[in-house]
């Protein structure tokens, strides 16, 4: 029986998981899957490492099933089907670690209540991250669980990049910029370092463009600036999130439009972004497929904002040597990549159209002054690596 860890990424409507067996050369990807449609029509697909489908199922009358109930079913399925693995720990993506938590940590009651207190800072994610942890505690109380923080990679941001123009007392209370998607950026840095160590030491902008989207400016593998801030609302236009807006809009919505704080939160997190601007969909593929001019306008805004924010980050870096695209849109959408690069042509970026069309690892042309690459992210692998490291630090079982 091989020892293994499970990485869990529990979001608002989906739970992604991956099993990694422990091999001398490091964690090896085993079965992985995604349970989507929580709250509407839950559907689970899991595949073995070779791509063979292990399970593909929905739930009758599944709309009312909670994360906890579905995790229970997932646990039962794992117990029945992953029998040749001894699962020694579960690692979780926890979106917000605040100022205190920036190393992977074994979860206990004290940590769990401290993480509860950070829920208002990541209302779309943190409660679901913690719900998964609690559900597994009930199902397997002795199984070690490790929290891996999405904010951790940005922990050493230069002080200037952490501040808002707010009174110091508020900064000291934690109202500051944190940054997110850290597990993804850490993976991108590692993958780039493997592919081209010299480039990884230069000035790199990584663009994580998925439902959530952000940019990170990295110098020698360290985050020096990023587009998300206090919450994961800031920065780029996203699937349903507004990105950076004038804070006066929030005041106006409450004082003039009569919206409550909860209504504003729902608007900015769930009804804005590509969905709000297009009025059609939060999904980039659906927008490409639409003839509606509002879809084209939403796409245009997405690429305009991405290029504009990238230009700001280039200033923080004092130039740029590499641009890396990742996540659902970044890895798969040549049209969006080409549009963003065209807006950054003033940097001397030149794309090779055929490499771009096939999502090749290097999509810049020979004569481009900036290297442009596509690197598929693997947050689950980073979670597995951190989980093992936390167990080792704790004198645990790995
Ligand atoms: P998250 O993990 O944040 O939920 P993903 O990284 O899966 O999101 O990204 C989802 C986005 O990626 C959606 O807008 C979707 O349309 C887009 N996407 C996924 N696959 C493709 C593809 N093959 N071509 C274009 N866009 C894609």
PDB file of C-alpha atoms and ligand atoms in Angstrom, residues 16 210-212 282-285 327-329 332-333, ligand 1:
ATOM      1  CA  UNK A  16     -11.133  20.093  -6.627  1.00  0.00           C
ATOM      2  CA  UNK A 210      -9.320  31.977 -14.532  1.00  0.00           C
ATOM      3  CA  UNK A 211     -12.719  32.698 -12.993  1.00  0.00           C
ATOM      4  CA  UNK A 212     -10.686  34.566 -10.414  1.00  0.00           C
ATOM      5  CA  UNK A 282     -19.088  34.786 -16.578  1.00  0.00           C
ATOM      6  CA  UNK A 283     -17.507  32.125 -18.778  1.00  0.00           C
ATOM      7  CA  UNK A 284     -15.014  33.341 -21.367  1.00  0.00           C
ATOM      8  CA  UNK A 285     -15.858  30.522 -23.776  1.00  0.00           C
ATOM      9  CA  UNK A 327      -5.166  29.164 -15.370  1.00  0.00           C
ATOM     10  CA  UNK A 328      -8.287  28.396 -17.451  1.00  0.00           C
ATOM     11  CA  UNK A 329      -8.166  31.411 -19.756  1.00  0.00           C
ATOM     12  CA  UNK A 332      -6.321  27.821 -23.188  1.00  0.00           C
ATOM     13  CA  UNK A 333      -7.367  31.050 -24.828  1.00  0.00           C
TER      14      UNK A 333
HETATM   15  P1  LIG B   1     -11.249  28.740 -11.440  1.00  0.00           P
HETATM   16  O1  LIG B   1     -10.262  27.625 -11.114  1.00  0.00           O
HETATM   17  O2  LIG B   1     -10.844  30.105 -10.976  1.00  0.00           O
HETATM   18  O3  LIG B   1     -12.673  28.390 -11.165  1.00  0.00           O
HETATM   19  P2  LIG B   1     -10.421  28.227 -14.179  1.00  0.00           P
HETATM   20  O4  LIG B   1      -8.948  28.418 -14.008  1.00  0.00           O
HETATM   21  O5  LIG B   1     -10.940  26.847 -14.400  1.00  0.00           O
HETATM   22  O6  LIG B   1     -11.227  28.934 -13.031  1.00  0.00           O
HETATM   23  O7  LIG B   1     -10.852  29.168 -15.414  1.00  0.00           O
HETATM   24  C1  LIG B   1     -12.183  29.266 -15.843  1.00  0.00           C
HETATM   25  C2  LIG B   1     -12.204  30.166 -17.075  1.00  0.00           C
HETATM   26  O8  LIG B   1     -11.342  29.575 -18.053  1.00  0.00           O
HETATM   27  C3  LIG B   1     -13.564  30.315 -17.714  1.00  0.00           C
HETATM   28  O9  LIG B   1     -13.776  31.663 -18.106  1.00  0.00           O
HETATM   29  C4  LIG B   1     -13.468  29.428 -18.932  1.00  0.00           C
HETATM   30  O10 LIG B   1     -14.265  29.884 -19.991  1.00  0.00           O
HETATM   31  C5  LIG B   1     -12.013  29.561 -19.284  1.00  0.00           C
HETATM   32  N1  LIG B   1     -11.579  28.409 -20.071  1.00  0.00           N
HETATM   33  C6  LIG B   1     -11.412  27.157 -19.659  1.00  0.00           C
HETATM   34  N2  LIG B   1     -11.039  26.357 -20.691  1.00  0.00           N
HETATM   35  C7  LIG B   1     -10.987  27.151 -21.769  1.00  0.00           C
HETATM   36  C8  LIG B   1     -10.674  26.942 -23.136  1.00  0.00           C
HETATM   37  N3  LIG B   1     -10.355  25.732 -23.583  1.00  0.00           N
HETATM   38  N4  LIG B   1     -10.704  28.010 -23.964  1.00  0.00           N
HETATM   39  C9  LIG B   1     -11.033  29.223 -23.502  1.00  0.00           C
HETATM   40  N5  LIG B   1     -11.342  29.489 -22.220  1.00  0.00           N
HETATM   41  C10 LIG B   1     -11.315  28.464 -21.377  1.00  0.00           C
END
